[in-house]
PDB file of C-alpha atoms in Angstrom:
ATOM      1  CA  MET A   1      47.313  55.426-105.045  1.00 84.00           C
ATOM      2  CA  VAL A   2      49.053  55.495-108.413  1.00 88.00           C
ATOM      3  CA  ARG A   3      52.182  53.913-106.958  1.00 87.00           C
ATOM      4  CA  ARG A   4      50.146  51.202-105.240  1.00 87.00           C
ATOM      5  CA  TYR A   5      48.386  50.095-108.407  1.00 88.00           C
ATOM      6  CA  ILE A   6      51.416  50.442-110.661  1.00 86.00           C
ATOM      7  CA  ALA A   7      53.325  48.167-108.300  1.00 81.00           C
ATOM      8  CA  GLY A   8      50.246  45.933-108.066  1.00 80.00           C
ATOM      9  CA  ASP A   9      49.333  42.537-109.367  1.00 79.00           C
ATOM     10  CA  LEU A  10      50.104  42.847-113.070  1.00 91.00           C
ATOM     11  CA  ARG A  11      53.504  41.139-112.893  1.00 89.00           C
ATOM     12  CA  GLU A  12      53.984  38.844-115.884  1.00 90.00           C
ATOM     13  CA  TRP A  13      50.375  39.548-116.872  1.00 93.00           C
ATOM     14  CA  CYS A  14      51.074  39.226-120.589  1.00 94.00           C
ATOM     15  CA  TRP A  15      52.792  35.873-120.089  1.00 93.00           C
ATOM     16  CA  TRP A  16      49.926  34.671-117.881  1.00 93.00           C
ATOM     17  CA  ILE A  17      47.270  35.620-120.437  1.00 95.00           C
ATOM     18  CA  ASP A  18      49.288  33.977-123.200  1.00 94.00           C
ATOM     19  CA  GLN A  19      49.361  30.772-121.160  1.00 93.00           C
ATOM     20  CA  LEU A  20      45.644  30.910-120.406  1.00 95.00           C
ATOM     21  CA  LEU A  21      44.786  31.557-124.047  1.00 95.00           C
ATOM     22  CA  SER A  22      46.931  28.647-125.228  1.00 92.00           C
ATOM     23  CA  ARG A  23      45.116  26.357-122.766  1.00 92.00           C
ATOM     24  CA  GLY A  24      41.663  27.643-123.634  1.00 94.00           C
ATOM     25  CA  ASP A  25      41.031  28.780-120.036  1.00 95.00           C
ATOM     26  CA  THR A  26      38.572  31.481-121.079  1.00 94.00           C
ATOM     27  CA  LEU A  27      37.070  32.003-117.626  1.00 95.00           C
ATOM     28  CA  LEU A  28      40.507  32.819-116.176  1.00 96.00           C
ATOM     29  CA  VAL A  29      41.316  35.015-119.179  1.00 97.00           C
ATOM     30  CA  TYR A  30      38.303  37.213-118.458  1.00 96.00           C
ATOM     31  CA  GLN A  31      39.044  37.232-114.735  1.00 96.00           C
ATOM     32  CA  SER A  32      42.541  38.499-115.581  1.00 96.00           C
ATOM     33  CA  PHE A  33      41.032  41.105-117.922  1.00 97.00           C
ATOM     34  CA  ASN A  34      38.999  42.373-114.949  1.00 95.00           C
ATOM     35  CA  GLU A  35      42.087  42.595-112.741  1.00 95.00           C
ATOM     36  CA  ALA A  36      43.967  44.607-115.367  1.00 96.00           C
ATOM     37  CA  ILE A  37      41.043  46.945-116.011  1.00 95.00           C
ATOM     38  CA  PHE A  38      40.544  47.511-112.277  1.00 92.00           C
ATOM     39  CA  SER A  39      44.248  48.423-111.993  1.00 94.00           C
ATOM     40  CA  VAL A  40      43.990  50.818-114.943  1.00 95.00           C
ATOM     41  CA  ILE A  41      40.920  52.523-113.484  1.00 94.00           C
ATOM     42  CA  SER A  42      42.592  52.825-110.080  1.00 93.00           C
ATOM     43  CA  ILE A  43      45.754  54.325-111.598  1.00 95.00           C
ATOM     44  CA  LEU A  44      43.677  56.811-113.567  1.00 95.00           C
ATOM     45  CA  MET A  45      41.580  57.787-110.548  1.00 93.00           C
ATOM     46  CA  GLY A  46      44.812  58.552-108.737  1.00 94.00           C
ATOM     47  CA  LEU A  47      46.176  60.570-111.650  1.00 96.00           C
ATOM     48  CA  ASN A  48      42.923  62.513-111.862  1.00 96.00           C
ATOM     49  CA  LYS A  49      42.714  62.969-108.082  1.00 93.00           C
ATOM     50  CA  ILE A  50      39.259  61.444-107.988  1.00 89.00           C
ATOM     51  CA  TYR A  51      37.904  59.700-104.912  1.00 81.00           C
ATOM     52  CA  HIS A  52      37.842  55.969-105.644  1.00 77.00           C
ATOM     53  CA  PRO A  53      34.203  54.953-105.102  1.00 75.00           C
ATOM     54  CA  GLY A  54      34.759  51.425-106.382  1.00 75.00           C
ATOM     55  CA  TYR A  55      33.986  50.195-109.839  1.00 76.00           C
ATOM     56  CA  LYS A  56      30.227  50.625-110.030  1.00 77.00           C
ATOM     57  CA  TRP A  57      28.867  53.455-112.150  1.00 78.00           C
ATOM     58  CA  LEU A  58      32.126  53.344-114.074  1.00 83.00           C
ATOM     59  CA  LYS A  59      30.892  55.428-117.002  1.00 85.00           C
ATOM     60  CA  TYR A  60      30.330  58.367-114.627  1.00 87.00           C
ATOM     61  CA  SER A  61      33.821  58.059-113.138  1.00 86.00           C
ATOM     62  CA  LEU A  62      35.344  57.891-116.622  1.00 91.00           C
ATOM     63  CA  ALA A  63      33.451  61.026-117.654  1.00 92.00           C
ATOM     64  CA  GLU A  64      35.129  62.929-114.791  1.00 91.00           C
ATOM     65  CA  MET A  65      38.657  61.973-115.874  1.00 95.00           C
ATOM     66  CA  SER A  66      40.632  64.431-117.946  1.00 96.00           C
ATOM     67  CA  ILE A  67      43.647  62.095-117.921  1.00 97.00           C
ATOM     68  CA  GLN A  68      42.850  58.771-119.593  1.00 97.00           C
ATOM     69  CA  PRO A  69      43.680  56.746-122.707  1.00 98.00           C
ATOM     70  CA  GLU A  70      41.669  57.742-125.754  1.00 97.00           C
ATOM     71  CA  ASN A  71      38.211  56.134-125.963  1.00 97.00           C
ATOM     72  CA  LEU A  72      38.797  54.289-122.697  1.00 97.00           C
ATOM     73  CA  GLY A  73      35.187  53.320-121.973  1.00 95.00           C
ATOM     74  CA  GLU A  74      34.557  52.070-125.501  1.00 96.00           C
ATOM     75  CA  ARG A  75      37.798  50.110-125.543  1.00 97.00           C
ATOM     76  CA  ILE A  76      36.994  48.429-122.229  1.00 96.00           C
ATOM     77  CA  GLN A  77      33.604  47.331-123.569  1.00 95.00           C
ATOM     78  CA  GLN A  78      35.180  46.220-126.830  1.00 97.00           C
ATOM     79  CA  ALA A  79      37.758  44.043-125.054  1.00 97.00           C
ATOM     80  CA  TYR A  80      34.970  41.829-123.722  1.00 96.00           C
ATOM     81  CA  GLN A  81      33.122  41.669-127.035  1.00 97.00           C
ATOM     82  CA  LEU A  82      36.104  40.665-129.164  1.00 96.00           C
ATOM     83  CA  ALA A  83      37.664  37.228-129.348  1.00 96.00           C
ATOM     84  CA  PRO A  84      39.845  36.681-126.247  1.00 96.00           C
ATOM     85  CA  HIS A  85      43.117  37.093-128.209  1.00 96.00           C
ATOM     86  CA  GLN A  86      41.965  40.463-129.529  1.00 97.00           C
ATOM     87  CA  GLY A  87      40.641  41.527-126.132  1.00 97.00           C
ATOM     88  CA  PHE A  88      44.085  40.760-124.721  1.00 97.00           C
ATOM     89  CA  VAL A  89      45.692  43.164-127.203  1.00 97.00           C
ATOM     90  CA  THR A  90      43.180  45.887-126.311  1.00 98.00           C
ATOM     91  CA  ILE A  91      43.725  45.565-122.574  1.00 97.00           C
ATOM     92  CA  GLN A  92      47.489  45.327-122.945  1.00 97.00           C
ATOM     93  CA  SER A  93      47.387  48.639-124.843  1.00 98.00           C
ATOM     94  CA  LEU A  94      45.246  50.265-122.150  1.00 98.00           C
ATOM     95  CA  VAL A  95      47.660  49.231-119.412  1.00 97.00           C
ATOM     96  CA  LEU A  96      50.695  50.469-121.340  1.00 97.00           C
ATOM     97  CA  GLU A  97      48.994  53.757-122.226  1.00 98.00           C
ATOM     98  CA  SER A  98      48.065  54.231-118.566  1.00 97.00           C
ATOM     99  CA  TYR A  99      51.698  53.711-117.591  1.00 96.00           C
ATOM    100  CA  ASP A 100      52.673  56.347-120.186  1.00 97.00           C
ATOM    101  CA  LEU A 101      50.151  58.795-118.734  1.00 97.00           C
ATOM    102  CA  ALA A 102      51.490  58.117-115.251  1.00 97.00           C
ATOM    103  CA  VAL A 103      55.054  58.906-116.372  1.00 97.00           C
ATOM    104  CA  GLN A 104      53.869  62.164-117.946  1.00 97.00           C
ATOM    105  CA  ALA A 105      51.952  63.225-114.836  1.00 96.00           C
ATOM    106  CA  LEU A 106      54.440  61.900-112.269  1.00 95.00           C
ATOM    107  CA  PRO A 107      57.931  61.984-113.790  1.00 96.00           C
ATOM    108  CA  GLN A 108      59.441  61.483-110.334  1.00 96.00           C
ATOM    109  CA  PHE A 109      58.127  57.893-110.477  1.00 94.00           C
ATOM    110  CA  ALA A 110      59.364  57.181-114.006  1.00 95.00           C
ATOM    111  CA  GLU A 111      61.827  54.517-112.857  1.00 95.00           C
ATOM    112  CA  GLU A 112      59.165  52.647-110.853  1.00 94.00           C
ATOM    113  CA  ILE A 113      56.730  52.841-113.750  1.00 94.00           C
ATOM    114  CA  THR A 114      59.347  51.578-116.203  1.00 94.00           C
ATOM    115  CA  HIS A 115      60.030  48.679-113.860  1.00 94.00           C
ATOM    116  CA  ALA A 116      56.292  47.915-113.644  1.00 94.00           C
ATOM    117  CA  ARG A 117      56.047  47.994-117.460  1.00 94.00           C
ATOM    118  CA  THR A 118      58.936  45.534-117.736  1.00 93.00           C
ATOM    119  CA  ARG A 119      57.297  43.176-115.230  1.00 92.00           C
ATOM    120  CA  PHE A 120      53.941  43.490-116.979  1.00 93.00           C
ATOM    121  CA  LEU A 121      55.438  42.537-120.360  1.00 92.00           C
ATOM    122  CA  HIS A 122      57.829  39.876-119.029  1.00 86.00           C
ATOM    123  CA  GLN A 123      57.610  36.513-120.777  1.00 83.00           C
ATOM    124  CA  ARG A 124      58.786  33.299-119.181  1.00 78.00           C
ATOM    125  CA  LYS A 125      60.233  30.459-121.175  1.00 71.00           C
ATOM    126  CA  ARG A 126      57.536  28.092-122.446  1.00 66.00           C
ATOM    127  CA  PHE A 127      57.482  24.448-121.437  1.00 61.00           C
ATOM    128  CA  GLU A 128      58.542  22.151-124.237  1.00 62.00           C
ATOM    129  CA  HIS A 129      55.882  19.666-123.100  1.00 65.00           C
ATOM    130  CA  GLU A 130      52.783  20.084-121.010  1.00 65.00           C
ATOM    131  CA  PRO A 131      53.190  18.872-117.417  1.00 63.00           C
ATOM    132  CA  SER A 132      51.721  15.429-116.849  1.00 69.00           C
ATOM    133  CA  HIS A 133      48.810  15.152-114.445  1.00 63.00           C
TER     134      HIS A 133
END
């Protein structure tokens, strides 16, 4: 499960959020926040060997986890209460900390996790001009 979500859909996530923020696409920013948080929770459930019941009753699942970033539940809530740029920084930190925890718990997957981190942080070159419609 950890491998599945580390190799998941967070490729170029930081670049994507940066683009959405620069365009003011707030709805898509928060949708992307959800995707990242769901990946983090799934990784952590795998690391903690907890059955993945979905994302409802999240506070109870978080309480069962001995392996998790510090103040995870509070930081998730905070990410949605802050300005989108600040929420981005919070979620980016949670993803990176989750990758670090995965390397500590599963050193045999360190190379895959490092690759996932690189893809997550990857930045594409910006357009000099916005595309015309």
